[in-house]
Coordinates of C-alpha atoms in Angstrom, one line a residue:
M1 CA 106.9 101.1 90.6
G2 CA 105.9 98.0 92.5
D3 CA 107.2 95.5 95.2
Y4 CA 107.8 91.8 94.9
V5 CA 106.9 88.9 97.1
L6 CA 109.0 85.9 97.0
F7 CA 107.5 82.7 97.7
Y8 CA 110.0 79.7 98.4
G9 CA 110.1 76.4 100.5
K10 CA 112.9 74.0 101.8
D11 CA 111.0 71.0 100.8
T12 CA 108.4 71.1 98.0
N13 CA 106.7 67.9 99.4
H14 CA 105.8 70.3 102.5
T15 CA 104.8 73.2 100.3
K16 CA 101.4 74.1 100.0
Y17 CA 99.4 76.3 97.7
R18 CA 95.9 77.6 97.7
Q19 CA 94.7 79.4 94.6
L20 CA 92.8 82.7 95.2
F21 CA 90.3 83.9 92.7
D22 CA 88.8 87.3 91.8
E23 CA 85.3 87.8 90.7
K24 CA 84.3 88.3 86.9
V25 CA 82.7 91.9 86.5
A26 CA 81.2 92.9 83.4
G27 CA 82.6 96.1 82.2
D28 CA 85.6 95.9 84.4
E29 CA 88.8 96.5 82.1
S30 CA 91.0 94.3 84.6
N31 CA 88.5 91.2 84.3
P32 CA 88.7 88.9 81.4
T33 CA 85.1 89.3 80.3
K34 CA 85.8 91.0 77.0
R35 CA 85.1 87.8 75.1
Y36 CA 81.5 87.2 76.9
D37 CA 80.1 89.5 74.1
Q38 CA 76.7 87.6 73.6
L39 CA 73.7 87.6 75.8
Q40 CA 70.9 84.9 76.2
V41 CA 68.0 86.7 77.7
E42 CA 65.4 84.8 80.0
T43 CA 63.0 83.5 77.0
G44 CA 66.0 81.7 75.3
E45 CA 66.7 84.3 72.8
T46 CA 70.3 85.5 72.0
R47 CA 71.7 88.6 70.7
A48 CA 75.0 90.5 71.0
L49 CA 75.9 92.9 73.9
T50 CA 75.3 96.6 73.4
R51 CA 78.3 99.0 73.5
D52 CA 77.1 100.5 76.8
E53 CA 76.5 96.9 78.4
K54 CA 80.2 95.9 77.4
R55 CA 81.4 98.9 79.1
G56 CA 79.0 98.4 82.0
V57 CA 77.4 101.7 81.8
S58 CA 74.0 100.0 81.3
S59 CA 73.1 96.9 83.3
I60 CA 72.4 93.4 81.9
P61 CA 68.8 92.5 81.8
P62 CA 67.4 90.5 84.7
G63 CA 67.7 86.8 84.3
A64 CA 69.8 87.1 81.3
R65 CA 73.2 85.4 80.9
Q66 CA 76.5 86.4 79.1
F67 CA 78.2 83.9 77.0
Q68 CA 80.9 83.5 74.4
L69 CA 81.3 81.0 71.6
T70 CA 84.2 78.5 71.6
D71 CA 85.1 75.7 69.3
L72 CA 83.7 72.5 69.6
T73 CA 86.8 70.9 68.0
S74 CA 90.2 70.0 69.3
N75 CA 93.6 68.9 67.9
T76 CA 92.9 65.3 68.4
G77 CA 94.5 64.2 65.1
G78 CA 91.2 63.0 63.5
G79 CA 90.2 59.2 63.7
K80 CA 86.6 58.5 64.9
S81 CA 86.5 62.0 66.6
S82 CA 86.6 63.5 63.1
E83 CA 83.3 61.7 61.6
G84 CA 80.6 63.8 60.5
Y85 CA 77.8 64.8 63.1
T86 CA 74.3 65.8 62.1
F87 CA 72.8 68.8 63.9
R88 CA 69.4 70.4 63.3
G89 CA 69.1 68.6 59.9
R90 CA 72.4 69.7 58.7
D91 CA 75.7 67.5 58.6
Y92 CA 79.1 69.0 60.1
V93 CA 82.6 67.9 59.7
P94 CA 85.7 69.3 61.8
P95 CA 88.2 71.0 60.0
Y96 CA 91.2 69.0 58.7
G97 CA 93.4 67.6 61.4
R98 CA 91.0 68.4 64.1
G99 CA 88.3 66.1 65.8
W100 CA 85.2 66.8 68.0
S101 CA 86.2 67.7 71.6
T102 CA 83.7 65.0 73.0
G103 CA 82.3 61.7 71.5
E104 CA 78.7 61.2 70.1
Q105 CA 77.0 60.6 73.4
G106 CA 78.7 63.9 74.9
R107 CA 77.6 66.0 72.0
A108 CA 74.1 64.7 72.1
R109 CA 74.2 66.1 75.9
L110 CA 75.6 69.2 74.7
N111 CA 72.6 69.7 72.4
R112 CA 70.0 68.7 74.9
A113 CA 71.8 71.4 77.3
N114 CA 71.3 73.8 74.6
R115 CA 75.1 74.5 74.3
V116 CA 75.5 73.8 70.9
V117 CA 75.5 76.5 68.3
S118 CA 75.9 76.7 64.5
T119 CA 77.8 79.8 62.9
G120 CA 77.3 78.5 59.4
A121 CA 80.0 75.8 58.5
R122 CA 81.3 75.4 61.9
L123 CA 79.6 74.2 65.3
M124 CA 80.6 76.1 68.4
F125 CA 80.3 75.5 72.4
R126 CA 78.2 78.1 74.2
R127 CA 80.3 79.1 77.3
F128 CA 78.3 81.2 80.0
L129 CA 80.0 83.8 82.1
D130 CA 78.5 82.1 85.1
D131 CA 79.8 78.7 84.3
F132 CA 82.8 79.7 86.2
P133 CA 82.1 83.4 87.3
A134 CA 85.8 83.9 88.8
F135 CA 89.2 84.0 87.5
T136 CA 92.5 83.2 88.9
L137 CA 94.0 86.3 90.7
S138 CA 96.9 87.3 88.9
N139 CA 100.5 88.8 90.0
I140 CA 99.2 92.3 90.0
W141 CA 97.7 93.4 93.2
S142 CA 96.7 96.9 92.3
D143 CA 94.1 97.1 95.2
A144 CA 97.2 96.9 97.5
A145 CA 99.0 100.2 96.3
I146 CA 98.2 102.5 99.4
T147 CA 98.2 101.4 102.9
P148 CA 95.0 102.6 105.0
D149 CA 95.1 103.7 108.4
M150 CA 98.8 103.8 108.8
R151 CA 100.0 103.1 112.5
Y152 CA 103.7 102.7 112.0
V153 CA 106.2 103.8 109.5
V154 CA 106.9 100.7 107.6
Q155 CA 103.5 99.2 108.0
T156 CA 102.5 96.8 105.1
H157 CA 98.8 96.7 103.4
P158 CA 96.9 94.2 105.2
T159 CA 95.7 92.8 101.7
V160 CA 99.3 91.8 100.7
I161 CA 99.7 89.7 103.9
E162 CA 96.5 88.3 104.0
R163 CA 96.7 86.9 100.4
C164 CA 100.0 85.6 101.5
V165 CA 98.6 83.9 104.5
L166 CA 95.4 82.7 102.7
M167 CA 97.6 81.3 99.5
T168 CA 100.0 79.2 101.8
T169 CA 98.7 78.1 104.8
D170 CA 95.3 76.7 106.2
P171 CA 93.7 77.3 109.5
G172 CA 95.7 76.1 112.3
D173 CA 99.1 76.5 110.6
L174 CA 101.7 78.5 112.3
V175 CA 102.9 82.0 110.8
L176 CA 106.2 83.4 111.9
D177 CA 107.1 87.1 111.1
P178 CA 110.5 88.0 112.6
T179 CA 109.8 91.9 111.7
C180 CA 106.6 92.5 113.5
G181 CA 106.2 96.5 113.0
S182 CA 102.7 97.2 113.9
G183 CA 101.6 93.6 114.1
T184 CA 99.9 93.4 110.7
T185 CA 100.8 89.8 110.2
A186 CA 99.9 88.6 113.5
T187 CA 96.5 90.6 113.2
V188 CA 95.8 88.8 109.7
A189 CA 96.9 85.7 111.2
E190 CA 94.3 85.9 114.1
Q191 CA 91.9 87.0 111.9
W192 CA 92.1 83.9 109.7
G193 CA 92.5 81.3 112.2
R194 CA 96.3 80.7 112.2
R195 CA 98.6 80.5 115.0
W196 CA 101.4 83.1 114.9
I197 CA 104.6 84.2 116.4
T198 CA 106.0 87.5 115.6
I199 CA 109.2 89.3 116.6
D200 CA 110.8 92.9 116.7
T201 CA 113.7 94.7 118.1
S202 CA 111.6 97.8 119.1
R203 CA 109.4 98.0 122.3
V204 CA 107.3 100.8 120.5
A205 CA 106.6 98.3 117.6
L206 CA 105.7 95.5 120.1
A207 CA 103.4 97.8 122.0
L208 CA 101.5 99.0 118.9
A209 CA 101.1 95.3 117.9
R210 CA 99.7 94.2 121.3
I211 CA 97.3 97.3 121.6
R212 CA 96.2 96.5 117.9
I213 CA 95.6 93.0 118.7
M214 CA 93.9 93.1 121.8
G215 CA 91.5 96.0 120.7
A216 CA 90.2 94.2 117.6
R217 CA 87.2 92.4 117.1
Y218 CA 87.2 89.4 114.3
L219 CA 84.5 87.8 112.4
F220 CA 83.7 84.3 113.6
Y221 CA 83.6 81.8 110.6
L222 CA 81.7 78.6 110.4
L223 CA 84.1 75.7 111.1
K224 CA 83.6 72.6 109.1
D225 CA 84.1 70.5 112.1
S226 CA 80.8 71.9 113.8
R227 CA 77.3 71.1 113.7
D228 CA 76.4 74.4 112.0
G229 CA 79.3 73.7 109.3
Q230 CA 77.9 70.2 108.7
I231 CA 74.3 71.8 108.0
K232 CA 75.8 74.4 105.9
E233 CA 77.9 71.9 103.8
A234 CA 74.8 70.0 103.3
E235 CA 72.9 72.9 102.1
I236 CA 75.6 74.1 99.7
G237 CA 76.0 70.6 98.5
R238 CA 72.2 69.7 98.2
I239 CA 72.7 66.5 100.6
I240 CA 71.9 65.1 103.8
P241 CA 73.8 66.4 106.7
S242 CA 76.5 64.4 108.0
T243 CA 75.9 62.7 111.5
E244 CA 79.7 62.3 112.4
P245 CA 80.5 63.6 115.8
T246 CA 82.1 67.3 115.8
Y247 CA 84.7 68.7 118.1
G248 CA 85.5 71.9 116.8
N249 CA 88.7 71.4 115.4
I250 CA 89.9 74.5 113.4
R251 CA 92.4 72.3 111.6
Q252 CA 89.4 70.8 109.7
G253 CA 89.0 74.3 108.2
F254 CA 86.1 76.7 107.4
V255 CA 83.0 76.3 105.4
Y256 CA 83.9 78.3 102.0
E257 CA 81.9 79.6 99.4
R258 CA 82.4 78.1 96.4
V259 CA 81.7 78.7 92.6
P260 CA 81.2 76.2 89.9
H261 CA 83.7 75.2 87.3
V262 CA 81.7 74.2 84.5
T263 CA 83.5 72.6 81.7
L264 CA 82.6 71.0 78.2
K265 CA 83.7 67.7 79.7
S266 CA 81.4 68.0 82.8
I267 CA 78.4 68.7 80.7
A268 CA 79.3 65.8 78.3
N269 CA 79.6 63.4 81.4
N270 CA 76.4 64.5 83.3
A271 CA 74.0 61.6 82.7
E272 CA 71.3 63.2 84.8
I273 CA 71.0 65.7 81.8
D274 CA 69.4 62.5 79.8
V275 CA 67.0 61.7 82.6
I276 CA 65.7 65.5 82.9
Y277 CA 65.5 65.5 79.0
D278 CA 63.5 62.3 78.6
A279 CA 61.0 63.2 81.5
Y280 CA 60.3 66.6 80.0
Q281 CA 60.0 64.9 76.3
E282 CA 57.0 62.9 77.6
K283 CA 55.3 66.2 78.1
M284 CA 56.6 68.4 75.5
E285 CA 56.1 66.1 72.4
P286 CA 52.4 66.0 72.7
V287 CA 52.0 69.6 73.1
R288 CA 54.4 70.0 69.9
A289 CA 52.2 67.9 68.1
Q290 CA 48.8 69.5 68.9
L291 CA 50.5 72.9 68.1
N292 CA 51.8 71.8 64.8
K293 CA 48.2 70.4 64.0
A294 CA 46.6 73.7 65.1
V295 CA 49.0 76.0 62.9
K296 CA 49.3 73.6 60.2
K297 CA 53.2 73.1 60.5
T298 CA 55.6 70.3 60.9
W299 CA 58.1 72.3 63.4
E300 CA 60.9 70.7 65.0
E301 CA 61.6 71.7 68.4
W302 CA 64.2 74.4 67.6
Q303 CA 62.0 75.8 64.9
I304 CA 59.2 76.9 67.1
P305 CA 59.1 80.7 67.6
H306 CA 59.5 82.6 70.8
E307 CA 56.7 84.7 69.9
A308 CA 52.9 83.7 68.8
E309 CA 51.8 84.9 65.5
E310 CA 48.8 87.4 65.6
G311 CA 46.6 85.0 63.3
W312 CA 46.7 82.2 65.5
S313 CA 43.8 80.8 67.1
S314 CA 43.3 81.0 71.0
E315 CA 44.0 77.3 71.1
A316 CA 47.2 77.7 69.2
K317 CA 48.4 80.5 71.4
D318 CA 47.6 78.6 74.7
L319 CA 49.5 75.5 73.3
H320 CA 52.5 77.9 72.4
A321 CA 52.8 79.4 75.8
Q322 CA 52.3 75.8 77.4
W323 CA 55.1 74.4 75.3
W324 CA 57.5 77.2 76.0
Q325 CA 56.8 77.0 79.7
L326 CA 57.8 73.5 79.7
R327 CA 60.8 74.2 77.6
T328 CA 62.0 77.0 80.0
A329 CA 61.4 74.7 82.9
R330 CA 63.4 72.0 81.5
Q331 CA 66.2 74.4 80.7
K332 CA 66.4 75.8 84.3
E333 CA 66.4 72.0 85.4
I334 CA 69.2 71.1 83.1
D335 CA 71.2 74.1 84.2
A336 CA 70.8 73.7 87.8
S337 CA 72.0 70.1 87.2
I338 CA 75.1 71.3 85.4
A339 CA 76.1 73.7 88.1
A340 CA 75.5 70.9 90.9
K341 CA 77.5 68.3 88.9
A342 CA 80.4 70.8 88.3
E343 CA 83.8 70.7 90.2
P344 CA 83.7 73.3 92.6
E345 CA 86.6 75.8 93.1
Y346 CA 86.9 77.0 96.8
L347 CA 87.1 80.6 97.7
Y348 CA 89.4 80.4 100.5
D349 CA 89.1 84.3 101.1
K350 CA 85.2 83.9 101.6
P351 CA 84.4 81.6 104.4
Y352 CA 80.9 81.7 105.7
E353 CA 80.5 84.1 108.6
D354 CA 78.5 83.3 112.0
N355 CA 76.8 86.8 112.7
K356 CA 75.9 85.5 116.1
K357 CA 79.1 85.4 117.4
V358 CA 81.6 88.1 118.1
R359 CA 85.3 86.9 118.2
V360 CA 88.3 88.6 120.1
A361 CA 91.9 87.6 120.1
G362 CA 92.7 84.2 121.7
P363 CA 95.4 84.2 124.6
F364 CA 98.9 85.1 123.8
T365 CA 102.1 86.2 125.8
V366 CA 104.6 88.9 125.1
E367 CA 107.8 87.7 126.0
S368 CA 110.8 90.1 126.4
L369 CA 114.6 89.3 126.0
S370 CA 115.6 93.0 126.0
P371 CA 118.1 94.4 126.8
H372 CA 119.8 92.5 124.1
R373 CA 122.8 90.5 125.4
T374 CA 126.1 91.5 124.1
L375 CA 128.9 88.9 125.0
G376 CA 132.4 89.9 124.9
V377 CA 135.7 88.0 125.5
D378 CA 138.5 88.7 128.0
E379 CA 142.4 88.4 127.6
N380 CA 142.2 84.6 127.8
D381 CA 139.3 84.5 125.2
E382 CA 137.1 83.4 127.8
L383 CA 133.2 84.7 127.2
I384 CA 132.3 87.9 129.4
D385 CA 128.5 87.5 130.1
A386 CA 127.3 90.5 132.3
V387 CA 123.7 89.0 132.5
A388 CA 124.6 85.9 133.8
E389 CA 126.5 87.7 136.5
G390 CA 123.6 89.5 137.6
K391 CA 124.9 92.7 136.4
A392 CA 123.0 93.8 133.6
G393 CA 120.5 96.5 134.1
C394 CA 121.3 96.8 138.0
A395 CA 123.1 99.3 139.8
P396 CA 126.8 98.5 140.7
G397 CA 126.9 95.9 143.5
Q398 CA 123.2 95.4 143.0
S399 CA 121.6 92.1 141.9
F400 CA 118.3 91.8 140.1
E401 CA 116.4 90.6 143.0
Q402 CA 117.6 93.5 145.1
M403 CA 116.7 95.9 142.5
I404 CA 113.1 94.7 142.2
L405 CA 112.7 94.5 146.0
E406 CA 113.8 98.2 146.1
N407 CA 111.2 99.2 143.6
L408 CA 108.5 97.1 145.1
K409 CA 109.0 99.0 148.5
T410 CA 108.9 102.3 146.7
A411 CA 106.0 101.8 144.5
G412 CA 103.8 99.1 145.9
V413 CA 101.5 97.2 144.1
Q414 CA 98.7 98.7 142.2
Q415 CA 95.6 96.3 142.0
A416 CA 92.4 96.8 139.9
H417 CA 90.7 99.4 142.2
K418 CA 92.9 102.4 143.3
E419 CA 91.9 102.0 146.8
D420 CA 93.3 98.5 146.9
K421 CA 96.8 99.6 146.4
I422 CA 99.3 97.5 148.6
D423 CA 102.2 99.6 150.2
F424 CA 104.8 97.5 152.0
F425 CA 106.1 99.2 155.2
S426 CA 108.6 95.9 155.6
L427 CA 110.4 93.9 152.9
T428 CA 112.9 91.4 154.5
P429 CA 114.7 88.6 152.4
W430 CA 113.4 85.0 153.1
P431 CA 115.3 82.0 152.6
G432 CA 112.9 79.9 150.4
H433 CA 113.3 78.1 147.0
Y434 CA 110.6 80.2 145.2
I435 CA 109.8 82.8 148.0
C436 CA 112.8 85.5 148.1
A437 CA 111.3 87.9 150.4
E438 CA 108.7 88.7 153.3
G439 CA 106.5 91.7 153.1
R440 CA 104.4 93.3 155.7
Y441 CA 101.3 95.6 154.7
F442 CA 97.9 96.8 156.3
E443 CA 95.1 95.7 154.5
G444 CA 92.9 98.9 154.9
D445 CA 94.3 102.1 156.6
E446 CA 97.5 101.9 159.0
E447 CA 95.2 102.6 162.1
K448 CA 92.3 100.2 161.7
G449 CA 93.7 97.8 159.1
K450 CA 94.9 94.2 159.6
E451 CA 98.4 93.7 159.3
K452 CA 99.3 90.9 156.5
R453 CA 102.1 88.8 155.6
A454 CA 103.0 88.3 152.0
G455 CA 105.6 85.9 150.2
I456 CA 107.3 87.8 147.4
F457 CA 107.9 85.5 144.2
I458 CA 110.3 87.2 141.5
G459 CA 110.1 85.9 138.2
P460 CA 113.0 85.7 135.8
E461 CA 114.9 88.4 134.3
F462 CA 114.6 87.3 130.9
G463 CA 111.6 84.8 130.5
T464 CA 107.8 84.3 131.2
V465 CA 106.4 82.9 134.5
S466 CA 104.3 79.7 133.9
R467 CA 101.5 78.6 135.9
P468 CA 103.6 75.5 137.5
D469 CA 105.9 78.1 138.8
L470 CA 103.0 79.9 140.6
V471 CA 101.4 76.8 142.0
A472 CA 104.8 75.8 143.6
A473 CA 105.4 79.3 144.9
A474 CA 101.8 79.3 146.5
R475 CA 102.4 76.0 147.9
E476 CA 105.5 77.3 149.6
A477 CA 104.1 80.5 150.7
G478 CA 100.9 78.2 152.2
D479 CA 103.5 76.0 154.0
A480 CA 105.6 78.8 155.4
G481 CA 102.4 80.5 156.8
F482 CA 102.1 83.4 154.4
E483 CA 98.5 84.9 153.9
V484 CA 99.0 85.9 150.4
L485 CA 101.7 85.4 147.3
V486 CA 102.6 88.4 145.3
A487 CA 104.4 87.3 141.9
C488 CA 106.4 90.0 140.3
A489 CA 107.2 89.0 136.7
F490 CA 107.5 90.9 133.3
N491 CA 105.4 88.2 131.4
Y492 CA 103.0 85.6 132.2
D493 CA 102.0 82.6 130.3
A494 CA 98.5 82.4 129.0
R495 CA 97.3 79.6 131.5
S496 CA 98.4 81.5 134.5
T497 CA 95.9 84.1 134.0
E498 CA 93.3 81.8 135.1
F499 CA 95.3 80.9 138.3
S500 CA 94.2 83.3 141.1
K501 CA 94.1 81.2 144.3
L502 CA 95.8 77.9 145.8
G503 CA 93.5 76.8 148.8
A504 CA 93.3 79.9 151.1
I505 CA 96.3 81.5 149.4
P506 CA 95.3 84.4 147.0
V507 CA 97.8 84.7 144.1
L508 CA 98.3 88.5 143.0
K509 CA 99.9 88.8 139.9
A510 CA 102.1 92.0 139.4
R511 CA 103.4 92.8 136.0
M512 CA 106.6 94.6 136.1
N513 CA 107.5 97.5 133.7
A514 CA 110.1 96.6 131.1
D515 CA 112.0 99.7 131.8
L516 CA 113.3 97.8 135.0
H517 CA 115.5 96.0 132.7
M518 CA 117.5 99.1 132.2
A519 CA 117.0 100.8 135.5
D520 CA 120.4 102.2 135.8
D521 CA 120.3 103.5 132.2
L522 CA 117.3 105.6 132.6
K523 CA 117.8 106.8 136.2
N524 CA 114.4 105.9 137.2
T525 CA 112.8 107.2 140.4
G526 CA 111.3 103.7 140.9
K527 CA 107.8 105.4 141.3
G528 CA 106.4 104.4 138.2
N529 CA 108.2 101.4 137.3
L530 CA 106.2 98.6 139.0

């Protein structure tokens, strides 16, 4: 049993794809780690993995590295690449029809990096598990089978949406979900710094989504276009931090974790290996010569044993320990150079977090087009549009504005504090461009309170009130001598939330309940609808 995700685009030139990776874990049957069946311990000695180590029952010794042996030849067709090569005093020739995977200089660097291994008649390349400790995420997402914390009957597992968003978009891109449900897509898009639009026909679904997004706390990721991001990038790449000015532009992306992708070619082309090797040879060769003299041997570098023999003198044992100390330090420095010079693979699902910040959702609006407008035709094939005629959702012979004013007079306006509720004792029409009514109320109780005049501004029946609308209405209210502006609307845009006063005119924004759209159908009493 399974579901399928279809990925398509109208134009391949505008279709992007970001590869996601998973971590290679020893003993995990779903990971491609079975081939890494050899182990190199910290001293440099090698052995095969035990059965328990392969299964993950027993852990790998600290400092040890898993590796596999791969062919050092390829189907090159012969020529110069098939010439003989001397390794540790023995000549090797590639099999018929094959050639060395890299040239003579490259093979020398592989040897200096301790990556060439003899298996009798063949030379092999030692490939470590941590050369590329990740593998391409396959099309089997077994970790997304059961949706946790179901909020909605058709809720999708967040991991599925998350991977789709991460693979096909970058920070700042726009994500559209025309089937909102409980808002998983919008939540995931908000979490990963994408802009979003989501749509649904159910007010229940939209209410769930709004609560879910507004109540969530998100991680804050280091922006590449920030000073902290520049410092982190320099730390990862072992370079001097950039001095370019930063603007906090999310479209530049985050600072992502990355893994090295070491290949045979990257090692063969790494000239720094020669520099490190030659620098250590100047120190190691005199020690090797003294050790050979002390134990009466003519050992080459690869012949020196890992353990000192019991019959050696204390001088020979000291020289042996000194040589292996230099040999281990050289290997560590070469391995670090290999990892640093390798091309990195970015882990787009693992940006670096800034634990000093807590992020919540940015401003967003909820716009309503309900009830859905159904257009019919009359006997002359002319469109009949009840909404355009001001009849939808209102009582017979009653306009939308009249219905809102009736509810406003009945229910009043509840402000932040319970005692600050506004109850109008008078509401009369006003012939303004934005102001449609004059409301009178007492500030405080009726006996001692001061009477105030309020200009009433009613937003569109199907739409959102913007900040310019409020500014224009406040100016008109000031010119007409009103002391306060009361704006009634189903939705306000994000910028209008910061607008609360124009000169001496306070602007009170009343949010109307969406049920007013269907006032007649629900037979409301008016008390709880505004």
